[in-house]
GROMACS .gro file of C-alpha atoms in nm:
model
  147
    1MET     CA    1  -0.013  -0.033   0.035
    2SER     CA    2   0.129   0.344  -0.072
    3LEU     CA    3   0.162   0.649   0.174
    4ARG     CA    4  -0.177   0.732   0.066
    5THR     CA    5  -0.280   0.930   0.381
    6ALA     CA    6   0.027   1.188   0.348
    7LEU     CA    7  -0.007   1.247  -0.027
    8VAL     CA    8  -0.398   1.351   0.073
    9ALA     CA    9  -0.204   1.634   0.236
   10ALA     CA   10   0.057   1.681   0.001
   11ALA     CA   11  -0.301   1.747  -0.243
   12VAL     CA   12  -0.465   1.937   0.011
   13LEU     CA   13  -0.165   2.149  -0.048
   14ALA     CA   14  -0.168   2.165  -0.378
   15LEU     CA   15  -0.533   2.232  -0.390
   16ALA     CA   16  -0.490   2.521  -0.168
   17ALA     CA   17  -0.197   2.661  -0.354
   18PRO     CA   18  -0.332   2.915  -0.580
   19ALA     CA   19  -0.489   3.065  -0.216
   20PHE     CA   20  -0.220   3.092  -0.037
   21ALA     CA   21  -0.038   3.301  -0.307
   22GLN     CA   22  -0.109   3.639  -0.260
   23GLU     CA   23  -0.085   3.941  -0.514
   24ALA     CA   24   0.086   4.126  -0.310
   25PRO     CA   25   0.496   4.197  -0.388
   26ALA     CA   26   0.753   4.002  -0.246
   27ALA     CA   27   0.876   4.220  -0.045
   28ASP     CA   28   0.510   4.212   0.164
   29PRO     CA   29   0.613   4.122   0.541
   30ALA     CA   30   0.214   3.914   0.536
   31ALA     CA   31   0.336   3.712   0.215
   32ALA     CA   32   0.676   3.676   0.330
   33ALA     CA   33   0.551   3.508   0.621
   34ALA     CA   34   0.255   3.306   0.452
   35ALA     CA   35   0.580   3.124   0.175
   36GLN     CA   36   0.801   3.076   0.529
   37ALA     CA   37   0.496   2.894   0.729
   38GLU     CA   38   0.416   2.687   0.377
   39ALA     CA   39   0.750   2.597   0.332
   40ALA     CA   40   0.818   2.491   0.714
   41PHE     CA   41   0.450   2.293   0.701
   42GLU     CA   42   0.564   2.092   0.350
   43ALA     CA   43   0.922   1.994   0.530
   44ARG     CA   44   0.698   1.873   0.845
   45ALA     CA   45   0.502   1.686   0.561
   46GLU     CA   46   0.769   1.514   0.388
   47ALA     CA   47   0.900   1.386   0.748
   48PHE     CA   48   0.588   1.254   0.828
   49GLN     CA   49   0.568   1.056   0.439
   50GLN     CA   50   0.907   0.911   0.608
   51ALA     CA   51   0.829   0.805   0.892
   52MET     CA   52   0.508   0.646   0.746
   53GLY     CA   53   0.750   0.484   0.514
   54GLU     CA   54   0.957   0.373   0.748
   55MET     CA   55   0.667   0.273   0.963
   56GLN     CA   56   0.531   0.052   0.646
   57GLY     CA   57   0.884  -0.080   0.647
   58GLU     CA   58   0.907  -0.238   0.960
   59MET     CA   59   0.537  -0.361   0.926
   60GLN     CA   60   0.673  -0.550   0.620
   61ALA     CA   61   0.948  -0.704   0.813
   62ALA     CA   62   0.712  -0.824   1.110
   63LEU     CA   63   0.454  -0.982   0.900
   64THR     CA   64   0.711  -1.169   0.654
   65ALA     CA   65   0.942  -1.245   1.026
   66ALA     CA   66   0.600  -1.372   1.135
   67GLY     CA   67   0.569  -1.610   0.844
   68THR     CA   68   0.248  -1.760   0.891
   69ASP     CA   69   0.131  -1.734   1.238
   70GLN     CA   70  -0.128  -1.414   1.178
   71VAL     CA   71  -0.155  -1.375   1.576
   72LYS     CA   72   0.238  -1.292   1.611
   73ALA     CA   73   0.202  -1.045   1.298
   74ASN     CA   74  -0.068  -0.851   1.409
   75ALA     CA   75   0.066  -0.851   1.749
   76ASP     CA   76   0.398  -0.728   1.614
   77MET     CA   77   0.211  -0.463   1.380
   78ASP     CA   78   0.012  -0.346   1.669
   79ALA     CA   79   0.329  -0.261   1.851
   80ILE     CA   80   0.427  -0.066   1.584
   81ALA     CA   81   0.165   0.125   1.494
   82ALA     CA   82   0.111   0.221   1.850
   83ARG     CA   83   0.454   0.353   1.833
   84TYR     CA   84   0.410   0.531   1.526
   85GLN     CA   85   0.036   0.658   1.606
   86PRO     CA   86   0.180   0.964   1.845
   87ARG     CA   87   0.369   1.113   1.509
   88ALA     CA   88   0.032   1.096   1.294
   89ASP     CA   89  -0.168   1.268   1.570
   90ALA     CA   90   0.046   1.525   1.575
   91PHE     CA   91   0.111   1.604   1.188
   92ALA     CA   92  -0.269   1.591   1.183
   93ASN     CA   93  -0.268   1.853   1.495
   94GLU     CA   94  -0.013   2.032   1.263
   95LEU     CA   95  -0.202   2.040   0.964
   96ASP     CA   96  -0.497   2.197   1.156
   97ALA     CA   97  -0.244   2.515   1.265
   98PHE     CA   98  -0.167   2.538   0.978
   99LEU     CA   99  -0.457   2.575   0.806
  100THR     CA  100  -0.645   2.739   1.019
  101SER     CA  101  -0.344   2.982   0.965
  102GLN     CA  102  -0.420   3.002   0.602
  103MET     CA  103  -0.765   3.046   0.584
  104PRO     CA  104  -0.786   3.411   0.643
  105VAL     CA  105  -0.574   3.500   0.343
  106MET     CA  106  -0.763   3.245   0.136
  107PRO     CA  107  -1.065   3.316  -0.104
  108PRO     CA  108  -1.393   3.210   0.069
  109GLU     CA  109  -1.450   2.882  -0.197
  110ALA     CA  110  -1.104   2.748  -0.093
  111GLN     CA  111  -1.191   2.846   0.260
  112ALA     CA  112  -1.547   2.615   0.219
  113GLN     CA  113  -1.328   2.358   0.036
  114MET     CA  114  -1.076   2.334   0.353
  115ALA     CA  115  -1.342   2.351   0.607
  116GLN     CA  116  -1.524   2.037   0.380
  117MET     CA  117  -1.225   1.848   0.358
  118GLY     CA  118  -1.018   1.924   0.686
  119PRO     CA  119  -1.182   1.666   0.864
  120MET     CA  120  -1.200   1.349   0.647
  121VAL     CA  121  -0.762   1.445   0.556
  122ARG     CA  122  -0.733   1.469   0.949
  123ALA     CA  123  -0.911   1.134   1.021
  124GLN     CA  124  -0.715   0.996   0.711
  125ILE     CA  125  -0.393   1.113   0.897
  126THR     CA  126  -0.434   1.002   1.267
  127GLY     CA  127  -0.566   0.657   1.064
  128ALA     CA  128  -0.265   0.613   0.924
  129PRO     CA  129  -0.081   0.341   1.097
  130ALA     CA  130  -0.395   0.138   1.114
  131SER     CA  131  -0.488   0.197   0.736
  132ILE     CA  132  -0.128   0.080   0.607
  133LYS     CA  133  -0.138  -0.237   0.876
  134ALA     CA  134  -0.449  -0.327   0.696
  135GLY     CA  135  -0.325  -0.259   0.315
  136LEU     CA  136   0.007  -0.499   0.373
  137ILE     CA  137  -0.188  -0.774   0.519
  138GLN     CA  138  -0.438  -0.773   0.253
  139ALA     CA  139  -0.154  -0.746   0.002
  140ALA     CA  140  -0.011  -1.051   0.196
  141ALA     CA  141  -0.345  -1.225   0.164
  142ALA     CA  142  -0.386  -1.234  -0.204
  143PRO     CA  143  -0.319  -1.493  -0.417
  144ALA     CA  144   0.007  -1.431  -0.621
  145ALA     CA  145  -0.052  -1.283  -0.964
  146PRO     CA  146   0.064  -1.568  -1.233
  147GLN     CA  147   0.372  -1.450  -1.389
   0.00000   0.00000   0.00000
């Protein structure tokens, strides 16, 4: 399974990016601060995506090591998910704070989109560890495709 959650967060940013752009000159302190906040959030989003990739790798290794012992695989993967859950929760909070800080500079249409999509994206981010685990289990249970 891909890192769908992190990509959704990136998609939210891409969707809202035109709204963040201001027509004020580059010397405008508000525009510079908005650009700086966006760059800082993008760095945090990249770090979150990397952490979820690491978690996925750890889960895949645990699944492989457990072999046919599904109870062990589930327990090991749950322990890994529990270690990474605080990162997912923290990133969801960071996304909330970032979107809240950007809302005043967004046009009304973008504000409406963010208000509607925000809770869904937050749920996907906080659910990333469980979703990645479920995807790996599902992939492992699927019959191998003939080559």
